[in-house]
PDB file of C-alpha atoms in Angstrom:
ATOM      1  CA  ALA A   1     -62.577 -68.032 176.884  1.00 62.00           C
ATOM      2  CA  GLY A   2     -64.412 -71.376 177.324  1.00 72.00           C
ATOM      3  CA  ASN A   3     -63.191 -72.311 173.245  1.00 69.00           C
ATOM      4  CA  SER A   4     -61.714 -76.106 173.222  1.00 74.00           C
ATOM      5  CA  MET A   5     -59.598 -75.089 170.277  1.00 76.00           C
ATOM      6  CA  VAL A   6     -59.165 -72.119 168.469  1.00 72.00           C
ATOM      7  CA  LEU A   7     -58.192 -72.014 164.634  1.00 77.00           C
ATOM      8  CA  ARG A   8     -56.536 -68.940 162.995  1.00 80.00           C
ATOM      9  CA  ALA A   9     -55.892 -69.160 159.336  1.00 86.00           C
ATOM     10  CA  ARG A  10     -53.106 -66.747 157.781  1.00 88.00           C
ATOM     11  CA  GLU A  11     -55.273 -66.995 154.353  1.00 93.00           C
ATOM     12  CA  ALA A  12     -57.994 -67.922 152.987  1.00 94.00           C
ATOM     13  CA  PHE A  13     -60.154 -67.105 150.176  1.00 96.00           C
ATOM     14  CA  ALA A  14     -61.643 -67.096 147.005  1.00 97.00           C
ATOM     15  CA  ALA A  15     -60.605 -65.391 143.952  1.00 97.00           C
ATOM     16  CA  TYR A  16     -61.575 -64.923 140.531  1.00 97.00           C
ATOM     17  CA  THR A  17     -59.657 -63.114 137.095  1.00 97.00           C
ATOM     18  CA  LEU A  18     -61.792 -61.990 134.771  1.00 96.00           C
ATOM     19  CA  SER A  19     -59.353 -60.315 131.748  1.00 94.00           C
ATOM     20  CA  ILE A  20     -56.227 -58.456 133.489  1.00 95.00           C
ATOM     21  CA  VAL A  21     -58.412 -58.266 136.611  1.00 97.00           C
ATOM     22  CA  GLU A  22     -58.973 -60.154 139.701  1.00 97.00           C
ATOM     23  CA  GLY A  23     -61.352 -60.472 142.702  1.00 98.00           C
ATOM     24  CA  SER A  24     -61.130 -61.779 146.003  1.00 98.00           C
ATOM     25  CA  ALA A  25     -62.711 -62.435 149.198  1.00 97.00           C
ATOM     26  CA  GLY A  26     -62.078 -64.007 152.279  1.00 95.00           C
ATOM     27  CA  ILE A  27     -59.390 -64.133 154.610  1.00 94.00           C
ATOM     28  CA  VAL A  28     -57.631 -62.105 152.058  1.00 97.00           C
ATOM     29  CA  PRO A  29     -53.636 -61.243 151.062  1.00 96.00           C
ATOM     30  CA  LYS A  30     -53.246 -57.553 151.782  1.00 97.00           C
ATOM     31  CA  LEU A  31     -51.481 -55.133 149.473  1.00 97.00           C
ATOM     32  CA  THR A  32     -48.623 -53.398 151.378  1.00 97.00           C
ATOM     33  CA  LEU A  33     -47.133 -56.023 153.409  1.00 96.00           C
ATOM     34  CA  PRO A  34     -46.785 -58.833 150.742  1.00 96.00           C
ATOM     35  CA  GLU A  35     -45.219 -56.913 148.141  1.00 97.00           C
ATOM     36  CA  ILE A  36     -42.251 -55.908 150.215  1.00 97.00           C
ATOM     37  CA  ASP A  37     -42.034 -59.684 152.090  1.00 95.00           C
ATOM     38  CA  GLY A  38     -42.629 -60.813 148.543  1.00 95.00           C
ATOM     39  CA  THR A  39     -39.603 -58.838 147.556  1.00 97.00           C
ATOM     40  CA  TRP A  40     -37.246 -59.520 150.742  1.00 95.00           C
ATOM     41  CA  MET A  41     -38.284 -63.317 150.454  1.00 94.00           C
ATOM     42  CA  LEU A  42     -36.463 -64.060 153.716  1.00 95.00           C
ATOM     43  CA  ARG A  43     -40.051 -63.921 156.292  1.00 92.00           C
ATOM     44  CA  ALA A  44     -38.656 -67.267 157.834  1.00 92.00           C
ATOM     45  CA  VAL A  45     -35.401 -65.595 158.941  1.00 93.00           C
ATOM     46  CA  ALA A  46     -36.885 -62.068 160.155  1.00 93.00           C
ATOM     47  CA  ILE A  47     -40.264 -60.953 160.403  1.00 93.00           C
ATOM     48  CA  ALA A  48     -40.819 -57.207 157.964  1.00 96.00           C
ATOM     49  CA  PRO A  49     -40.803 -54.441 160.970  1.00 97.00           C
ATOM     50  CA  GLU A  50     -43.769 -53.108 159.333  1.00 97.00           C
ATOM     51  CA  GLU A  51     -45.642 -55.969 160.536  1.00 95.00           C
ATOM     52  CA  ALA A  52     -43.695 -56.219 163.902  1.00 95.00           C
ATOM     53  CA  HIS A  53     -43.776 -53.144 164.775  1.00 95.00           C
ATOM     54  CA  GLY A  54     -47.875 -53.122 164.098  1.00 93.00           C
ATOM     55  CA  PHE A  55     -47.568 -50.745 160.921  1.00 96.00           C
ATOM     56  CA  HIS A  56     -49.378 -53.249 158.488  1.00 95.00           C
ATOM     57  CA  SER A  57     -50.563 -56.710 158.857  1.00 93.00           C
ATOM     58  CA  PRO A  58     -50.494 -59.360 155.872  1.00 94.00           C
ATOM     59  CA  ALA A  59     -53.630 -60.403 155.635  1.00 95.00           C
ATOM     60  CA  ASP A  60     -57.358 -59.602 156.712  1.00 93.00           C
ATOM     61  CA  VAL A  61     -61.021 -60.518 156.530  1.00 92.00           C
ATOM     62  CA  GLY A  62     -62.050 -58.474 153.232  1.00 94.00           C
ATOM     63  CA  ALA A  63     -62.071 -58.125 149.566  1.00 97.00           C
ATOM     64  CA  THR A  64     -59.584 -57.275 146.578  1.00 98.00           C
ATOM     65  CA  LEU A  65     -59.487 -56.002 143.052  1.00 98.00           C
ATOM     66  CA  ARG A  66     -56.145 -56.437 141.721  1.00 98.00           C
ATOM     67  CA  ALA A  67     -55.512 -54.935 137.596  1.00 98.00           C
ATOM     68  CA  THR A  68     -52.355 -56.067 136.104  1.00 97.00           C
ATOM     69  CA  LEU A  69     -51.043 -53.396 133.859  1.00 97.00           C
ATOM     70  CA  PRO A  70     -50.221 -54.395 130.337  1.00 94.00           C
ATOM     71  CA  GLN A  71     -46.490 -55.891 129.021  1.00 94.00           C
ATOM     72  CA  GLY A  72     -45.504 -56.068 132.986  1.00 94.00           C
ATOM     73  CA  TYR A  73     -45.576 -52.477 134.059  1.00 97.00           C
ATOM     74  CA  GLY A  74     -46.942 -53.251 137.110  1.00 97.00           C
ATOM     75  CA  PHE A  75     -50.824 -53.419 139.155  1.00 98.00           C
ATOM     76  CA  VAL A  76     -53.498 -50.870 140.682  1.00 98.00           C
ATOM     77  CA  ALA A  77     -55.209 -52.467 143.102  1.00 98.00           C
ATOM     78  CA  LEU A  78     -57.389 -51.624 145.761  1.00 98.00           C
ATOM     79  CA  GLY A  79     -59.026 -53.056 149.055  1.00 98.00           C
ATOM     80  CA  GLY A  80     -61.613 -53.250 151.697  1.00 96.00           C
ATOM     81  CA  TYR A  81     -61.118 -55.037 155.035  1.00 95.00           C
ATOM     82  CA  ASN A  82     -63.019 -55.312 158.472  1.00 90.00           C
ATOM     83  CA  GLY A  83     -59.481 -53.988 159.777  1.00 85.00           C
ATOM     84  CA  GLU A  84     -57.374 -55.283 163.110  1.00 80.00           C
ATOM     85  CA  GLY A  85     -55.790 -58.095 160.731  1.00 81.00           C
ATOM     86  CA  TYR A  86     -55.828 -61.653 160.997  1.00 83.00           C
ATOM     87  CA  GLN A  87     -54.707 -62.246 164.335  1.00 78.00           C
ATOM     88  CA  HIS A  88     -57.319 -60.261 166.483  1.00 74.00           C
ATOM     89  CA  ARG A  89     -60.921 -60.034 166.685  1.00 75.00           C
ATOM     90  CA  GLU A  90     -62.635 -57.098 165.226  1.00 77.00           C
ATOM     91  CA  LEU A  91     -63.596 -54.827 167.841  1.00 77.00           C
ATOM     92  CA  ASN A  92     -64.937 -51.763 166.101  1.00 77.00           C
ATOM     93  CA  ARG A  93     -67.344 -51.052 163.549  1.00 79.00           C
ATOM     94  CA  GLY A  94     -65.715 -49.228 161.241  1.00 83.00           C
ATOM     95  CA  LYS A  95     -63.906 -50.725 158.273  1.00 89.00           C
ATOM     96  CA  ASN A  96     -60.119 -50.072 156.750  1.00 94.00           C
ATOM     97  CA  GLY A  97     -59.980 -49.237 152.670  1.00 96.00           C
ATOM     98  CA  GLU A  98     -56.443 -49.552 151.187  1.00 98.00           C
ATOM     99  CA  VAL A  99     -55.595 -48.755 147.546  1.00 98.00           C
ATOM    100  CA  ALA A 100     -51.977 -49.281 146.189  1.00 98.00           C
ATOM    101  CA  ALA A 101     -49.824 -49.533 142.808  1.00 98.00           C
ATOM    102  CA  SER A 102     -46.522 -51.227 141.956  1.00 98.00           C
ATOM    103  CA  ILE A 103     -45.191 -49.861 138.587  1.00 98.00           C
ATOM    104  CA  HIS A 104     -42.296 -50.969 136.795  1.00 97.00           C
ATOM    105  CA  PRO A 105     -41.282 -48.005 134.742  1.00 97.00           C
ATOM    106  CA  VAL A 106     -38.891 -50.192 132.469  1.00 96.00           C
ATOM    107  CA  PRO A 107     -40.555 -53.545 132.372  1.00 95.00           C
ATOM    108  CA  ARG A 108     -37.699 -54.432 129.589  1.00 94.00           C
ATOM    109  CA  GLY A 109     -34.173 -55.138 129.512  1.00 94.00           C
ATOM    110  CA  ALA A 110     -31.623 -54.351 132.701  1.00 95.00           C
ATOM    111  CA  LEU A 111     -33.811 -52.210 134.366  1.00 96.00           C
ATOM    112  CA  ALA A 112     -36.997 -55.249 134.172  1.00 96.00           C
ATOM    113  CA  PRO A 113     -36.736 -55.648 138.329  1.00 97.00           C
ATOM    114  CA  LEU A 114     -37.141 -51.795 139.245  1.00 98.00           C
ATOM    115  CA  ALA A 115     -40.775 -50.753 140.954  1.00 98.00           C
ATOM    116  CA  VAL A 116     -41.755 -48.147 142.661  1.00 98.00           C
ATOM    117  CA  PHE A 117     -44.523 -49.152 145.332  1.00 98.00           C
ATOM    118  CA  ALA A 118     -46.842 -46.884 146.818  1.00 98.00           C
ATOM    119  CA  SER A 119     -50.028 -47.195 149.345  1.00 98.00           C
ATOM    120  CA  TYR A 120     -52.103 -45.513 151.249  1.00 98.00           C
ATOM    121  CA  GLU A 121     -54.508 -47.299 154.042  1.00 97.00           C
ATOM    122  CA  LEU A 122     -57.333 -45.638 155.471  1.00 96.00           C
ATOM    123  CA  GLY A 123     -58.739 -47.406 158.636  1.00 92.00           C
ATOM    124  CA  SER A 124     -59.387 -47.507 162.442  1.00 90.00           C
ATOM    125  CA  THR A 125     -58.677 -49.964 164.845  1.00 87.00           C
ATOM    126  CA  GLY A 126     -60.033 -50.759 168.524  1.00 82.00           C
ATOM    127  CA  THR A 127     -63.530 -50.307 170.750  1.00 81.00           C
ATOM    128  CA  GLY A 128     -62.814 -46.360 170.747  1.00 83.00           C
ATOM    129  CA  LEU A 129     -62.377 -46.081 166.254  1.00 87.00           C
ATOM    130  CA  ALA A 130     -58.853 -45.275 167.006  1.00 90.00           C
ATOM    131  CA  ARG A 131     -57.325 -43.750 163.303  1.00 93.00           C
ATOM    132  CA  ALA A 132     -55.164 -45.781 161.902  1.00 93.00           C
ATOM    133  CA  ASP A 133     -54.209 -44.620 158.478  1.00 97.00           C
ATOM    134  CA  ARG A 134     -51.121 -45.285 156.842  1.00 97.00           C
ATOM    135  CA  ALA A 135     -48.962 -44.128 153.569  1.00 98.00           C
ATOM    136  CA  THR A 136     -46.164 -46.126 152.737  1.00 98.00           C
ATOM    137  CA  GLY A 137     -43.749 -45.664 149.828  1.00 98.00           C
ATOM    138  CA  ALA A 138     -40.956 -48.305 148.176  1.00 98.00           C
ATOM    139  CA  LEU A 139     -38.235 -48.269 145.689  1.00 98.00           C
ATOM    140  CA  LEU A 140     -37.827 -52.259 145.103  1.00 98.00           C
ATOM    141  CA  TRP A 141     -35.411 -54.487 142.753  1.00 98.00           C
ATOM    142  CA  GLN A 142     -37.217 -57.393 142.650  1.00 97.00           C
ATOM    143  CA  GLY A 143     -34.754 -59.652 140.522  1.00 97.00           C
ATOM    144  CA  LYS A 144     -33.679 -63.223 140.613  1.00 94.00           C
ATOM    145  CA  LEU A 145     -30.248 -63.126 141.965  1.00 96.00           C
ATOM    146  CA  LEU A 146     -30.300 -60.109 144.061  1.00 97.00           C
ATOM    147  CA  ARG A 147     -33.683 -58.597 145.464  1.00 98.00           C
ATOM    148  CA  ALA A 148     -33.258 -55.251 147.497  1.00 98.00           C
ATOM    149  CA  GLY A 149     -35.350 -52.409 148.921  1.00 98.00           C
ATOM    150  CA  VAL A 150     -36.062 -49.087 150.740  1.00 98.00           C
ATOM    151  CA  ALA A 151     -39.130 -48.514 152.365  1.00 98.00           C
ATOM    152  CA  VAL A 152     -40.853 -45.594 154.615  1.00 98.00           C
ATOM    153  CA  THR A 153     -43.790 -45.658 156.069  1.00 98.00           C
ATOM    154  CA  HIS A 154     -45.879 -43.091 158.294  1.00 98.00           C
ATOM    155  CA  ALA A 155     -48.536 -44.074 160.220  1.00 97.00           C
ATOM    156  CA  TRP A 156     -51.401 -41.615 161.937  1.00 96.00           C
ATOM    157  CA  GLY A 157     -52.586 -43.446 164.742  1.00 95.00           C
ATOM    158  CA  LEU A 158     -50.752 -47.015 166.268  1.00 94.00           C
ATOM    159  CA  ALA A 159     -51.324 -49.580 168.945  1.00 89.00           C
ATOM    160  CA  ASP A 160     -55.081 -47.983 169.484  1.00 88.00           C
ATOM    161  CA  ASP A 161     -53.414 -44.386 170.142  1.00 92.00           C
ATOM    162  CA  GLY A 162     -55.065 -42.274 167.125  1.00 92.00           C
ATOM    163  CA  SER A 163     -53.310 -39.092 168.187  1.00 93.00           C
ATOM    164  CA  ARG A 164     -49.644 -40.949 168.128  1.00 94.00           C
ATOM    165  CA  ARG A 165     -47.784 -40.040 164.858  1.00 96.00           C
ATOM    166  CA  ALA A 166     -45.026 -42.852 163.901  1.00 97.00           C
ATOM    167  CA  LEU A 167     -42.582 -43.347 161.097  1.00 97.00           C
ATOM    168  CA  LEU A 168     -40.517 -46.202 159.703  1.00 98.00           C
ATOM    169  CA  LEU A 169     -37.676 -46.708 157.243  1.00 98.00           C
ATOM    170  CA  ASP A 170     -36.815 -49.618 156.477  1.00 98.00           C
ATOM    171  CA  ALA A 171     -33.569 -50.892 153.732  1.00 98.00           C
ATOM    172  CA  PHE A 172     -32.967 -54.667 153.128  1.00 98.00           C
ATOM    173  CA  ILE A 173     -31.418 -57.195 150.698  1.00 98.00           C
ATOM    174  CA  ARG A 174     -31.325 -60.520 149.953  1.00 98.00           C
ATOM    175  CA  ALA A 175     -28.322 -61.676 147.547  1.00 98.00           C
ATOM    176  CA  GLU A 176     -27.345 -65.078 145.826  1.00 96.00           C
ATOM    177  CA  PRO A 177     -23.616 -64.468 144.883  1.00 96.00           C
ATOM    178  CA  VAL A 178     -23.017 -68.076 144.495  1.00 95.00           C
ATOM    179  CA  SER A 179     -25.563 -70.882 143.537  1.00 93.00           C
ATOM    180  CA  ASP A 180     -26.949 -71.918 146.388  1.00 94.00           C
ATOM    181  CA  LEU A 181     -25.636 -69.594 148.846  1.00 97.00           C
ATOM    182  CA  LEU A 182     -27.935 -66.918 150.217  1.00 96.00           C
ATOM    183  CA  LEU A 183     -27.304 -63.570 152.144  1.00 98.00           C
ATOM    184  CA  GLY A 184     -29.568 -61.346 153.785  1.00 97.00           C
ATOM    185  CA  ALA A 185     -29.448 -58.152 155.435  1.00 98.00           C
ATOM    186  CA  ARG A 186     -32.074 -55.305 156.440  1.00 98.00           C
ATOM    187  CA  GLY A 187     -32.179 -52.427 159.001  1.00 98.00           C
ATOM    188  CA  ALA A 188     -35.295 -50.192 160.216  1.00 98.00           C
ATOM    189  CA  HIS A 189     -35.459 -47.125 162.361  1.00 98.00           C
ATOM    190  CA  PHE A 190     -38.401 -47.108 163.918  1.00 98.00           C
ATOM    191  CA  VAL A 191     -39.691 -43.787 165.537  1.00 97.00           C
ATOM    192  CA  ARG A 192     -42.000 -44.386 167.993  1.00 95.00           C
ATOM    193  CA  ASP A 193     -43.746 -41.168 168.613  1.00 93.00           C
ATOM    194  CA  ALA A 194     -43.156 -38.561 166.022  1.00 90.00           C
ATOM    195  CA  ARG A 195     -44.128 -35.961 168.686  1.00 88.00           C
ATOM    196  CA  THR A 196     -41.294 -36.605 171.466  1.00 87.00           C
ATOM    197  CA  SER A 197     -38.390 -36.575 169.951  1.00 88.00           C
ATOM    198  CA  GLY A 198     -35.307 -39.147 171.340  1.00 90.00           C
ATOM    199  CA  ASP A 199     -38.033 -42.012 171.200  1.00 94.00           C
ATOM    200  CA  ALA A 200     -36.561 -44.612 168.687  1.00 97.00           C
ATOM    201  CA  LEU A 201     -35.661 -48.386 168.087  1.00 97.00           C
ATOM    202  CA  THR A 202     -32.935 -49.622 165.378  1.00 98.00           C
ATOM    203  CA  THR A 203     -32.919 -53.092 164.420  1.00 98.00           C
ATOM    204  CA  VAL A 204     -30.355 -54.781 162.257  1.00 98.00           C
ATOM    205  CA  ASP A 205     -30.646 -57.991 160.712  1.00 98.00           C
ATOM    206  CA  LEU A 206     -28.203 -60.446 159.080  1.00 98.00           C
ATOM    207  CA  ALA A 207     -28.993 -63.450 157.680  1.00 98.00           C
ATOM    208  CA  VAL A 208     -25.805 -66.398 155.582  1.00 98.00           C
ATOM    209  CA  GLY A 209     -27.899 -69.112 154.244  1.00 97.00           C
ATOM    210  CA  TYR A 210     -27.491 -72.217 152.183  1.00 96.00           C
ATOM    211  CA  ARG A 211     -29.995 -74.527 149.701  1.00 94.00           C
ATOM    212  CA  LEU A 212     -28.956 -77.609 150.700  1.00 93.00           C
ATOM    213  CA  ALA A 213     -31.535 -78.903 148.053  1.00 89.00           C
ATOM    214  CA  ARG A 214     -34.024 -77.290 146.177  1.00 84.00           C
ATOM    215  CA  PRO A 215     -36.839 -77.389 149.182  1.00 90.00           C
ATOM    216  CA  LEU A 216     -34.355 -76.857 151.942  1.00 95.00           C
ATOM    217  CA  GLU A 217     -32.823 -73.919 152.802  1.00 95.00           C
ATOM    218  CA  VAL A 218     -30.781 -73.414 156.608  1.00 97.00           C
ATOM    219  CA  PHE A 219     -29.809 -70.355 157.868  1.00 97.00           C
ATOM    220  CA  VAL A 220     -27.498 -68.564 160.618  1.00 98.00           C
ATOM    221  CA  ALA A 221     -28.984 -65.465 161.548  1.00 98.00           C
ATOM    222  CA  GLY A 222     -28.520 -62.928 163.924  1.00 97.00           C
ATOM    223  CA  THR A 223     -30.731 -59.285 165.386  1.00 97.00           C
ATOM    224  CA  ARG A 224     -29.460 -56.193 166.903  1.00 98.00           C
ATOM    225  CA  SER A 225     -31.882 -54.066 168.809  1.00 97.00           C
ATOM    226  CA  GLN A 226     -30.814 -50.263 169.923  1.00 97.00           C
ATOM    227  CA  PRO A 227     -33.738 -48.732 171.611  1.00 97.00           C
ATOM    228  CA  SER A 228     -33.272 -44.778 172.743  1.00 95.00           C
ATOM    229  CA  SER A 229     -33.014 -44.220 176.435  1.00 93.00           C
ATOM    230  CA  ARG A 230     -36.759 -43.071 176.344  1.00 93.00           C
ATOM    231  CA  ALA A 231     -37.903 -45.980 173.902  1.00 94.00           C
ATOM    232  CA  GLU A 232     -35.824 -48.538 176.575  1.00 94.00           C
ATOM    233  CA  ASP A 233     -37.415 -46.932 179.077  1.00 92.00           C
ATOM    234  CA  SER A 234     -40.877 -47.641 177.677  1.00 90.00           C
ATOM    235  CA  VAL A 235     -40.273 -50.842 176.362  1.00 92.00           C
ATOM    236  CA  PRO A 236     -38.032 -52.647 178.622  1.00 92.00           C
ATOM    237  CA  GLY A 237     -35.857 -55.920 177.209  1.00 93.00           C
ATOM    238  CA  SER A 238     -35.984 -54.138 173.859  1.00 95.00           C
ATOM    239  CA  ARG A 239     -32.035 -53.600 173.897  1.00 96.00           C
ATOM    240  CA  TYR A 240     -30.367 -57.495 172.998  1.00 96.00           C
ATOM    241  CA  TRP A 241     -28.481 -59.273 170.707  1.00 97.00           C
ATOM    242  CA  GLU A 242     -30.042 -62.367 169.400  1.00 97.00           C
ATOM    243  CA  ALA A 243     -28.331 -65.337 167.206  1.00 97.00           C
ATOM    244  CA  ARG A 244     -30.950 -68.052 165.849  1.00 96.00           C
ATOM    245  CA  LEU A 245     -30.675 -71.030 163.385  1.00 97.00           C
ATOM    246  CA  VAL A 246     -33.586 -71.372 160.815  1.00 96.00           C
ATOM    247  CA  SER A 247     -34.335 -73.745 158.230  1.00 95.00           C
ATOM    248  CA  ARG A 248     -36.923 -73.130 155.630  1.00 92.00           C
ATOM    249  CA  VAL A 249     -38.594 -75.885 153.091  1.00 92.00           C
ATOM    250  CA  VAL A 250     -39.533 -74.294 149.894  1.00 81.00           C
ATOM    251  CA  PHE A 251     -42.291 -75.794 147.387  1.00 76.00           C
TER     252      PHE A 251
END
């Protein structure tokens, strides 16, 4: 479009903390996807299905307020955004609002890693202000050597179609059974449009990795994508096997 260079920033924000409340403004991390990705901790191996299928974006232009609950009980937060995510231009005048809470019911002892997460986003996309509301609930285990979760997201409106109803079931696990050996598995079932039967896509991701040195991790990963016949007709090429080698540097 006549631009010599386009710079896209994933996050660029300023934050200030006052007591238990932190406020952020700019291109800020949103509230839902960072909590799920932060539990999975293998984004380099496989993008979260919540992002891949357009349910959530990891960041957006806007502001957030987060209150950390005392004694490790979790957090509650709210955010306001332009909408469309950090990857796209804002195409409508509507703004998106999001509320979220992550609660650790037993913040001490063996059950301390257990978290219950819930969020709701009220929003719109596109020039037609198409409805884009999402409700997400998740049960998470955020341990050091074992991290896992089960999440359900219901969308009212998807891909600029405000009348569309979509559902996503997501389950994942990341484990370090012995020092420096990393194992990951993730499965997702995406109901593309609940108004019609048999329109779904199932994906499975598997990964085996090794931490060669403290900053460097290397993974062998594979993905199986299995659409229903209706979904395959709508999205040609969605039935496939994929293998890849991934390296990740963690400072």
